[in-house]
DNA sequence: AACACTGTGTAATAATATAACGTTAATATA
DNA sequence: TATATTAACGTTATATTATTACACAGTGTT
């Protein structure tokens, strides 16, 4: 089967946890996920972390490193799952995945002083979202 | 006193912890720092975290979010401390702060779909360092 | 069958980070 | 000087995030 995340067959636990994250309007933390799926039989942190690891690996979700939280990928162009960019509101904590061809091209082609290129990256922008700017 | 980190006067605890991180060839984790400064009278996690928070705030160190670790800033142009970029070797875990005028200019001027600009960002590139590439 | 691979369930524990409290030192300003 | 304010400190306890270890089940391959 292809590894492109739109078609990867999830296991039961993976599907339960993905559905929860996918429905959530905001990034979810692991133990909040655990609390929410206990009624579905997922009882232990490890069950959650294992599913999260896999979902990250196949690009269905991303980890917001500065928040230790997870969001579903809604960027059909980021199937590689290893080149991600987000904007984070420092007031309301709203997180949005950025899908900018220009940005991803710039970063994918970026070379450091030694001429090294890096195919994987994670970029987190911080500021105020539209709503919070107006307040 | 200026807030520019090259001249900010550190307290005793801050200085002890900064010196340790500054000497380290690799990013240091909080509890590793704690272990290393216990002989100097810093006994509790909170003492470490308070110093780390302050040192990050004034730009003397940066947190590598994907590793929960801290490195000293060696980039004289990043006095703002809120616009950081690093390369991380996935094999040997070597971390290097990237100081590229082009990159920081590009990111500082980046606008999302709504035209929002973000003054703060953190970018982590992943790949293999020169040494590890040759192996 | 034997093997490799992936996922599961469970318990225990490790690693990272903060809350709450009272005290002390440095700084500002009246 | 006095006194108000702020920042840092020390300590204990606790919260939050993540992994180790072990036994087992399903699936596909040889
Ligand atoms: Zn994505
Ligand atoms: Zn907001
Ligand atoms: Zn720096
Ligand atoms: Zn390396």
mmCIF file of C-alpha atoms (C1' of nucleotides) and ligand atoms in Angstrom:
data_model
loop_
_atom_site.group_PDB
_atom_site.id
_atom_site.type_symbol
_atom_site.label_atom_id
_atom_site.label_comp_id
_atom_site.label_asym_id
_atom_site.label_seq_id
_atom_site.Cartn_x
_atom_site.Cartn_y
_atom_site.Cartn_z
ATOM 1 C CA UNK A 1 0.000 0.000 0.000
ATOM 2 C CA UNK A 2 1.119 3.547 -0.668
ATOM 3 C CA UNK A 3 2.520 5.515 2.210
ATOM 4 C CA UNK A 4 0.703 8.647 1.137
ATOM 5 C CA UNK A 5 -1.371 9.483 4.113
ATOM 6 C CA UNK A 6 -4.659 10.045 2.386
ATOM 7 C CA UNK A 7 -5.009 6.329 1.818
ATOM 8 C CA UNK A 8 -3.099 4.590 4.582
ATOM 9 C CA UNK A 9 -5.280 2.054 6.390
ATOM 10 C CA UNK A 10 -5.416 2.899 10.062
ATOM 11 C CA UNK A 11 -5.793 0.388 12.839
ATOM 12 C CA UNK A 12 -8.652 0.695 15.289
ATOM 13 C CA UNK A 13 -6.723 2.650 17.911
ATOM 14 C CA UNK A 14 -5.107 4.866 15.317
ATOM 15 C CA UNK A 15 -8.494 5.615 13.768
ATOM 16 C CA UNK A 16 -10.130 6.445 17.092
ATOM 17 C CA UNK A 17 -7.350 8.831 18.001
ATOM 18 C CA UNK A 18 -7.109 10.378 14.570
ATOM 19 C CA UNK A 19 -10.855 11.014 14.486
ATOM 20 C CA UNK A 20 -10.683 12.773 17.818
ATOM 21 C CA UNK A 21 -7.792 15.017 16.793
ATOM 22 C CA UNK A 22 -9.333 15.653 13.397
ATOM 23 C CA UNK A 23 -12.578 16.868 14.948
ATOM 24 C CA UNK A 24 -10.815 19.095 17.452
ATOM 25 C CA UNK A 25 -10.665 22.793 16.593
ATOM 26 C CA UNK A 26 -7.425 23.113 18.493
ATOM 27 C CA UNK A 27 -4.283 21.057 19.044
ATOM 28 C CA UNK A 28 -4.793 18.237 21.509
ATOM 29 C CA UNK A 29 -2.393 17.054 24.160
ATOM 30 C CA UNK A 30 -1.663 13.394 24.696
ATOM 31 C CA UNK A 31 -3.297 13.068 28.096
ATOM 32 C CA UNK A 32 -6.324 15.007 26.981
ATOM 33 C CA UNK A 33 -6.619 12.546 24.133
ATOM 34 C CA UNK A 34 -6.267 9.700 26.582
ATOM 35 C CA UNK A 35 -9.047 11.071 28.761
ATOM 36 C CA UNK A 36 -11.314 11.433 25.741
ATOM 37 C CA UNK A 37 -10.823 7.930 24.376
ATOM 38 C CA UNK A 38 -11.050 5.976 27.594
ATOM 39 C CA UNK A 39 -14.706 5.257 26.968
ATOM 40 C CA UNK A 40 -13.603 3.578 23.724
ATOM 41 C CA UNK A 41 -11.281 1.211 25.541
ATOM 42 C CA UNK A 42 -7.977 2.978 25.190
ATOM 43 C CA UNK A 43 -6.813 3.029 28.763
ATOM 44 C CA UNK A 44 -3.079 3.648 28.889
ATOM 45 C CA UNK A 45 -0.740 6.466 27.839
ATOM 46 C CA UNK A 46 1.317 4.099 25.768
ATOM 47 C CA UNK A 47 -1.612 3.177 23.594
ATOM 48 C CA UNK A 48 -2.058 6.849 22.842
ATOM 49 C CA UNK A 49 1.620 7.554 22.220
ATOM 50 C CA UNK A 50 1.956 4.575 19.935
ATOM 51 C CA UNK A 51 -0.921 5.735 17.799
ATOM 52 C CA UNK A 52 0.384 9.302 17.819
ATOM 53 C CA UNK A 53 3.830 8.163 16.720
ATOM 54 C CA UNK A 54 2.394 6.264 13.802
ATOM 55 C CA UNK A 55 0.019 9.045 12.787
ATOM 56 C CA UNK A 56 2.888 11.525 12.815
ATOM 57 C CA UNK A 57 5.055 9.144 10.826
ATOM 58 C CA UNK A 58 2.502 8.763 8.065
ATOM 59 C CA UNK A 59 1.659 12.447 8.069
ATOM 60 C CA UNK A 60 -1.967 12.303 9.220
ATOM 61 C CA UNK A 61 -1.147 14.534 12.157
ATOM 62 C CA UNK A 62 1.645 16.878 13.167
ATOM 63 C CA UNK A 63 3.179 17.627 16.521
ATOM 64 C CA UNK A 64 3.350 21.257 17.569
ATOM 65 C CA UNK A 65 6.691 21.061 19.333
ATOM 66 C CA UNK A 66 6.424 24.245 21.325
ATOM 67 C CA UNK A 67 3.095 23.104 22.750
ATOM 68 C CA UNK A 68 3.497 19.349 23.033
ATOM 69 C CA UNK A 69 0.240 19.012 21.173
ATOM 70 C CA UNK A 70 -1.071 17.423 18.011
ATOM 71 C CA UNK A 71 -3.219 18.591 15.122
ATOM 72 C CA UNK A 72 -4.586 16.854 12.069
ATOM 73 C CA UNK A 73 -2.958 17.689 8.776
ATOM 74 C CA UNK A 74 -5.215 19.649 6.493
ATOM 75 C CA UNK A 75 -2.583 20.428 3.955
ATOM 76 C CA UNK A 76 -2.937 18.015 1.075
ATOM 77 C CA UNK A 77 0.465 19.045 -0.229
ATOM 78 C CA UNK A 78 2.412 17.909 2.815
ATOM 79 C CA UNK A 79 2.272 14.182 2.364
ATOM 80 C CA UNK A 80 5.885 13.849 3.307
ATOM 81 C CA UNK A 81 4.954 15.029 6.784
ATOM 82 C CA UNK A 82 8.460 16.209 7.441
ATOM 83 C CA UNK A 83 8.330 19.769 6.204
ATOM 84 C CA UNK A 84 5.827 21.645 8.287
ATOM 85 C CA UNK A 85 5.008 25.225 9.147
ATOM 86 C CA UNK A 86 2.493 26.645 11.584
ATOM 87 C CA UNK A 87 1.273 29.939 12.913
ATOM 88 C CA UNK A 88 0.488 30.072 16.595
ATOM 89 C CA UNK A 89 -1.498 32.780 18.339
ATOM 90 C CA UNK A 90 0.140 33.682 21.605
ATOM 91 C CA UNK A 91 -3.131 34.785 23.135
ATOM 92 C CA UNK A 92 -5.795 32.256 22.136
ATOM 93 C CA UNK A 93 -3.345 29.491 21.159
ATOM 94 C CA UNK A 94 -5.042 28.974 17.817
ATOM 95 C CA UNK A 95 -2.756 27.009 15.525
ATOM 96 C CA UNK A 96 -2.955 27.023 11.751
ATOM 97 C CA UNK A 97 -0.929 24.945 9.360
ATOM 98 C CA UNK A 98 0.676 27.135 6.750
ATOM 99 C CA UNK A 99 0.654 25.863 3.210
ATOM 100 C CA UNK A 100 2.653 28.250 1.143
ATOM 101 C CA UNK A 101 4.381 27.007 -1.960
ATOM 102 C CA UNK A 102 6.812 29.889 -1.762
ATOM 103 C CA UNK A 103 7.752 29.182 1.829
ATOM 104 C CA UNK A 104 8.167 25.459 1.395
ATOM 105 C CA UNK A 105 10.202 25.978 -1.741
ATOM 106 C CA UNK A 106 12.408 28.511 0.001
ATOM 107 C CA UNK A 107 13.038 26.259 2.975
ATOM 108 C CA UNK A 108 13.514 23.091 0.949
ATOM 109 C CA UNK A 109 16.183 24.876 -1.048
ATOM 110 C CA UNK A 110 17.828 26.616 1.846
ATOM 111 C CA UNK A 111 21.514 25.879 2.186
ATOM 112 C CA UNK A 112 23.529 26.588 5.305
ATOM 113 C CA UNK A 113 27.042 27.993 5.348
ATOM 114 C CA UNK A 114 28.515 24.620 4.517
ATOM 115 C CA UNK A 115 26.184 24.186 1.589
ATOM 116 C CA UNK A 116 24.093 21.594 3.408
ATOM 117 C CA UNK A 117 20.466 21.213 2.419
ATOM 118 C CA UNK A 118 17.840 19.890 4.793
ATOM 119 C CA UNK A 119 14.776 18.139 3.482
ATOM 120 C CA UNK A 120 13.019 18.084 6.826
ATOM 121 C CA UNK A 121 12.111 21.067 8.881
ATOM 122 C CA UNK A 122 9.604 22.395 11.346
ATOM 123 C CA UNK A 123 8.762 26.069 11.506
ATOM 124 C CA UNK A 124 6.569 27.713 14.109
ATOM 125 C CA UNK A 125 5.559 31.347 13.742
ATOM 126 C CA UNK A 126 4.247 33.229 16.765
ATOM 127 C CA UNK A 127 2.052 36.279 16.845
ATOM 128 C CA UNK A 128 -1.558 37.278 17.201
ATOM 129 C CA UNK A 129 -4.328 35.812 15.123
ATOM 130 C CA UNK A 130 -6.799 38.076 13.343
ATOM 131 C CA UNK A 131 -9.353 37.867 16.124
ATOM 132 C CA UNK A 132 -6.870 38.664 18.855
ATOM 133 C CA UNK A 133 -5.301 41.491 16.866
ATOM 134 C CA UNK A 134 -8.648 43.279 16.820
ATOM 135 C CA UNK A 135 -9.212 43.093 20.554
ATOM 136 C CA UNK B 1 20.361 48.789 31.790
ATOM 137 C CA UNK B 2 19.990 47.625 28.247
ATOM 138 C CA UNK B 3 18.142 44.423 27.594
ATOM 139 C CA UNK B 4 20.588 43.435 24.882
ATOM 140 C CA UNK B 5 21.911 40.138 26.060
ATOM 141 C CA UNK B 6 25.574 40.808 25.602
ATOM 142 C CA UNK B 7 25.522 43.110 28.604
ATOM 143 C CA UNK B 8 22.698 41.950 30.815
ATOM 144 C CA UNK B 9 23.920 41.358 34.368
ATOM 145 C CA UNK B 10 23.173 37.830 35.412
ATOM 146 C CA UNK B 11 22.427 36.729 38.926
ATOM 147 C CA UNK B 12 24.513 34.053 40.554
ATOM 148 C CA UNK B 13 22.277 31.148 39.615
ATOM 149 C CA UNK B 14 21.772 32.445 36.118
ATOM 150 C CA UNK B 15 25.516 32.806 35.660
ATOM 151 C CA UNK B 16 26.285 29.328 36.939
ATOM 152 C CA UNK B 17 23.758 27.787 34.606
ATOM 153 C CA UNK B 18 24.691 29.924 31.640
ATOM 154 C CA UNK B 19 28.372 29.086 32.044
ATOM 155 C CA UNK B 20 27.578 25.403 32.063
ATOM 156 C CA UNK B 21 25.455 25.570 28.925
ATOM 157 C CA UNK B 22 27.923 27.874 27.223
ATOM 158 C CA UNK B 23 30.767 25.434 27.765
ATOM 159 C CA UNK B 24 28.766 22.448 26.579
ATOM 160 C CA UNK B 25 29.418 21.338 23.017
ATOM 161 C CA UNK B 26 25.875 20.060 22.767
ATOM 162 C CA UNK B 27 22.423 21.142 23.927
ATOM 163 C CA UNK B 28 21.802 20.430 27.592
ATOM 164 C CA UNK B 29 18.628 19.142 29.174
ATOM 165 C CA UNK B 30 17.242 20.674 32.326
ATOM 166 C CA UNK B 31 17.825 17.726 34.609
ATOM 167 C CA UNK B 32 21.300 17.197 33.254
ATOM 168 C CA UNK B 33 21.979 20.821 34.105
ATOM 169 C CA UNK B 34 20.534 20.264 37.554
ATOM 170 C CA UNK B 35 22.792 17.287 38.125
ATOM 171 C CA UNK B 36 25.831 19.297 37.038
ATOM 172 C CA UNK B 37 25.208 22.309 39.255
ATOM 173 C CA UNK B 38 24.233 20.558 42.441
ATOM 174 C CA UNK B 39 27.765 20.880 43.735
ATOM 175 C CA UNK B 40 27.345 24.637 43.348
ATOM 176 C CA UNK B 41 24.302 24.709 45.598
ATOM 177 C CA UNK B 42 21.508 24.598 43.064
ATOM 178 C CA UNK B 43 19.413 21.760 44.376
ATOM 179 C CA UNK B 44 15.942 21.904 42.904
ATOM 180 C CA UNK B 45 14.461 21.701 39.399
ATOM 181 C CA UNK B 46 12.661 24.970 39.873
ATOM 182 C CA UNK B 47 15.888 26.838 40.430
ATOM 183 C CA UNK B 48 17.105 25.536 37.101
ATOM 184 C CA UNK B 49 13.895 26.257 35.246
ATOM 185 C CA UNK B 50 13.719 29.791 36.597
ATOM 186 C CA UNK B 51 17.215 30.542 35.407
ATOM 187 C CA UNK B 52 16.519 28.901 32.060
ATOM 188 C CA UNK B 53 13.360 30.941 31.594
ATOM 189 C CA UNK B 54 15.237 34.153 32.235
ATOM 190 C CA UNK B 55 18.189 33.228 30.053
ATOM 191 C CA UNK B 56 15.836 32.378 27.201
ATOM 192 C CA UNK B 57 13.936 35.623 27.734
ATOM 193 C CA UNK B 58 17.046 37.747 27.441
ATOM 194 C CA UNK B 59 18.417 35.739 24.554
ATOM 195 C CA UNK B 60 21.513 34.268 26.152
ATOM 196 C CA UNK B 61 20.289 30.771 25.418
ATOM 197 C CA UNK B 62 17.706 29.170 23.175
ATOM 198 C CA UNK B 63 15.483 26.184 23.674
ATOM 199 C CA UNK B 64 15.588 23.472 21.047
ATOM 200 C CA UNK B 65 11.914 22.598 21.160
ATOM 201 C CA UNK B 66 12.115 19.241 19.442
ATOM 202 C CA UNK B 67 14.726 18.089 21.939
ATOM 203 C CA UNK B 68 13.699 19.841 25.159
ATOM 204 C CA UNK B 69 17.231 21.092 25.442
ATOM 205 C CA UNK B 70 19.076 24.372 25.672
ATOM 206 C CA UNK B 71 22.082 25.867 23.900
ATOM 207 C CA UNK B 72 23.937 29.126 24.331
ATOM 208 C CA UNK B 73 23.400 31.758 21.670
ATOM 209 C CA UNK B 74 26.458 32.338 19.541
ATOM 210 C CA UNK B 75 24.745 34.482 17.002
ATOM 211 C CA UNK B 76 25.495 38.088 17.777
ATOM 212 C CA UNK B 77 22.745 39.189 15.418
ATOM 213 C CA UNK B 78 19.932 37.510 17.287
ATOM 214 C CA UNK B 79 19.608 39.808 20.249
ATOM 215 C CA UNK B 80 15.867 39.704 19.950
ATOM 216 C CA UNK B 81 16.002 36.037 20.873
ATOM 217 C CA UNK B 82 12.668 35.391 19.293
ATOM 218 C CA UNK B 83 13.651 34.606 15.746
ATOM 219 C CA UNK B 84 15.753 31.506 15.791
ATOM 220 C CA UNK B 85 16.853 28.832 13.369
ATOM 221 C CA UNK B 86 18.822 25.661 13.951
ATOM 222 C CA UNK B 87 20.114 22.664 12.101
ATOM 223 C CA UNK B 88 19.928 19.360 13.904
ATOM 224 C CA UNK B 89 21.766 16.204 12.934
ATOM 225 C CA UNK B 90 19.475 13.222 13.245
ATOM 226 C CA UNK B 91 22.346 10.869 13.898
ATOM 227 C CA UNK B 92 24.771 12.585 16.260
ATOM 228 C CA UNK B 93 22.277 15.195 17.528
ATOM 229 C CA UNK B 94 24.692 18.030 16.864
ATOM 230 C CA UNK B 95 22.827 21.336 16.854
ATOM 231 C CA UNK B 96 24.016 24.482 15.148
ATOM 232 C CA UNK B 97 22.407 27.877 15.265
ATOM 233 C CA UNK B 98 21.909 29.221 11.778
ATOM 234 C CA UNK B 99 22.669 32.862 11.221
ATOM 235 C CA UNK B 100 21.669 33.693 7.710
ATOM 236 C CA UNK B 101 20.661 37.226 6.874
ATOM 237 C CA UNK B 102 18.725 35.955 3.892
ATOM 238 C CA UNK B 103 16.779 33.423 5.909
ATOM 239 C CA UNK B 104 15.924 35.761 8.747
ATOM 240 C CA UNK B 105 14.896 38.456 6.327
ATOM 241 C CA UNK B 106 12.723 36.039 4.405
ATOM 242 C CA UNK B 107 10.995 34.763 7.523
ATOM 243 C CA UNK B 108 10.600 38.159 9.139
ATOM 244 C CA UNK B 109 8.850 39.360 6.016
ATOM 245 C CA UNK B 110 6.788 36.259 5.437
ATOM 246 C CA UNK B 111 3.063 36.917 5.249
ATOM 247 C CA UNK B 112 0.449 34.219 5.554
ATOM 248 C CA UNK B 113 -2.699 33.993 3.445
ATOM 249 C CA UNK B 114 -4.410 36.650 5.525
ATOM 250 C CA UNK B 115 -1.482 38.999 5.149
ATOM 251 C CA UNK B 116 -0.390 38.472 8.746
ATOM 252 C CA UNK B 117 3.263 38.926 9.591
ATOM 253 C CA UNK B 118 4.920 37.189 12.502
ATOM 254 C CA UNK B 119 7.899 38.724 14.210
ATOM 255 C CA UNK B 120 8.725 35.655 16.231
ATOM 256 C CA UNK B 121 9.516 32.260 14.881
ATOM 257 C CA UNK B 122 11.461 29.124 15.565
ATOM 258 C CA UNK B 123 12.775 26.978 12.761
ATOM 259 C CA UNK B 124 14.423 23.607 13.145
ATOM 260 C CA UNK B 125 16.024 21.902 10.174
ATOM 261 C CA UNK B 126 16.765 18.184 10.321
ATOM 262 C CA UNK B 127 19.311 16.223 8.364
ATOM 263 C CA UNK B 128 22.796 14.861 8.618
ATOM 264 C CA UNK B 129 25.777 16.941 9.613
ATOM 265 C CA UNK B 130 28.931 16.886 7.514
ATOM 266 C CA UNK B 131 30.610 14.265 9.660
ATOM 267 C CA UNK B 132 27.638 11.934 9.625
ATOM 268 C CA UNK B 133 27.112 12.400 5.901
ATOM 269 C CA UNK B 134 30.576 11.028 5.238
ATOM 270 C CA UNK B 135 30.087 7.851 7.238
ATOM 271 C "C1'" DA C 1 6.117 -24.800 10.814
ATOM 272 C "C1'" DA C 2 9.223 -21.091 11.541
ATOM 273 C "C1'" DC C 3 10.183 -16.367 11.105
ATOM 274 C "C1'" DA C 4 9.711 -11.456 10.836
ATOM 275 C "C1'" DC C 5 6.905 -7.594 11.448
ATOM 276 C "C1'" DT C 6 3.432 -4.782 13.387
ATOM 277 C "C1'" DG C 7 0.188 -3.824 16.598
ATOM 278 C "C1'" DT C 8 -1.987 -4.633 21.266
ATOM 279 C "C1'" DG C 9 -2.682 -4.520 26.603
ATOM 280 C "C1'" DT C 10 -0.864 -3.713 31.048
ATOM 281 C "C1'" DA C 11 2.080 -2.196 34.756
ATOM 282 C "C1'" DA C 12 5.670 0.376 36.228
ATOM 283 C "C1'" DT C 13 8.701 4.135 35.857
ATOM 284 C "C1'" DA C 14 11.373 7.938 33.820
ATOM 285 C "C1'" DA C 15 11.759 12.558 32.249
ATOM 286 C "C1'" DT C 16 10.071 17.175 31.905
ATOM 287 C "C1'" DA C 17 7.885 21.055 34.068
ATOM 288 C "C1'" DT C 18 4.991 23.858 37.328
ATOM 289 C "C1'" DA C 19 2.188 25.355 41.697
ATOM 290 C "C1'" DA C 20 2.313 27.183 46.077
ATOM 291 C "C1'" DC C 21 4.503 29.027 49.914
ATOM 292 C "C1'" DG C 22 7.407 32.060 52.425
ATOM 293 C "C1'" DT C 23 11.858 34.591 52.425
ATOM 294 C "C1'" DT C 24 15.569 37.638 50.801
ATOM 295 C "C1'" DA C 25 17.919 41.010 47.874
ATOM 296 C "C1'" DA C 26 17.954 44.768 44.764
ATOM 297 C "C1'" DT C 27 15.750 48.940 42.933
ATOM 298 C "C1'" DA C 28 12.903 52.826 42.740
ATOM 299 C "C1'" DT C 29 10.871 56.767 44.603
ATOM 300 C "C1'" DA C 30 8.856 59.597 48.066
ATOM 301 C "C1'" DT D 1 15.929 57.484 55.207
ATOM 302 C "C1'" DA D 2 11.962 54.925 54.856
ATOM 303 C "C1'" DT D 3 9.051 52.313 52.302
ATOM 304 C "C1'" DA D 4 6.990 50.415 48.355
ATOM 305 C "C1'" DT D 5 7.898 47.443 44.447
ATOM 306 C "C1'" DT D 6 10.010 44.125 41.846
ATOM 307 C "C1'" DA D 7 12.818 40.283 40.941
ATOM 308 C "C1'" DA D 8 15.132 36.471 42.519
ATOM 309 C "C1'" DC D 9 15.711 32.698 45.857
ATOM 310 C "C1'" DG D 10 14.912 28.150 48.531
ATOM 311 C "C1'" DT D 11 11.989 24.360 49.493
ATOM 312 C "C1'" DT D 12 8.373 20.980 49.160
ATOM 313 C "C1'" DA D 13 5.149 18.904 46.711
ATOM 314 C "C1'" DT D 14 2.843 17.864 42.576
ATOM 315 C "C1'" DA D 15 1.521 17.944 37.664
ATOM 316 C "C1'" DT D 16 2.478 16.804 32.983
ATOM 317 C "C1'" DT D 17 4.717 14.418 29.311
ATOM 318 C "C1'" DA D 18 6.836 10.258 27.658
ATOM 319 C "C1'" DT D 19 9.196 5.679 27.741
ATOM 320 C "C1'" DT D 20 10.773 0.805 29.306
ATOM 321 C "C1'" DA D 21 9.714 -3.801 29.798
ATOM 322 C "C1'" DC D 22 7.159 -7.874 29.081
ATOM 323 C "C1'" DA D 23 3.720 -11.016 27.266
ATOM 324 C "C1'" DC D 24 0.761 -11.834 23.549
ATOM 325 C "C1'" DA D 25 -2.042 -11.709 18.937
ATOM 326 C "C1'" DG D 26 -2.526 -11.108 13.968
ATOM 327 C "C1'" DT D 27 -0.488 -11.096 9.218
ATOM 328 C "C1'" DG D 28 2.341 -12.216 5.582
ATOM 329 C "C1'" DT D 29 6.597 -14.832 3.858
ATOM 330 C "C1'" DT D 30 9.668 -18.656 3.310
HETATM 331 ZN ZN1 LIG E 1 0.324 18.921 7.086
HETATM 332 ZN ZN1 LIG E 2 -5.773 34.510 18.867
HETATM 333 ZN ZN1 LIG E 3 20.908 33.072 18.998
HETATM 334 ZN ZN1 LIG E 4 25.968 14.232 12.855
#
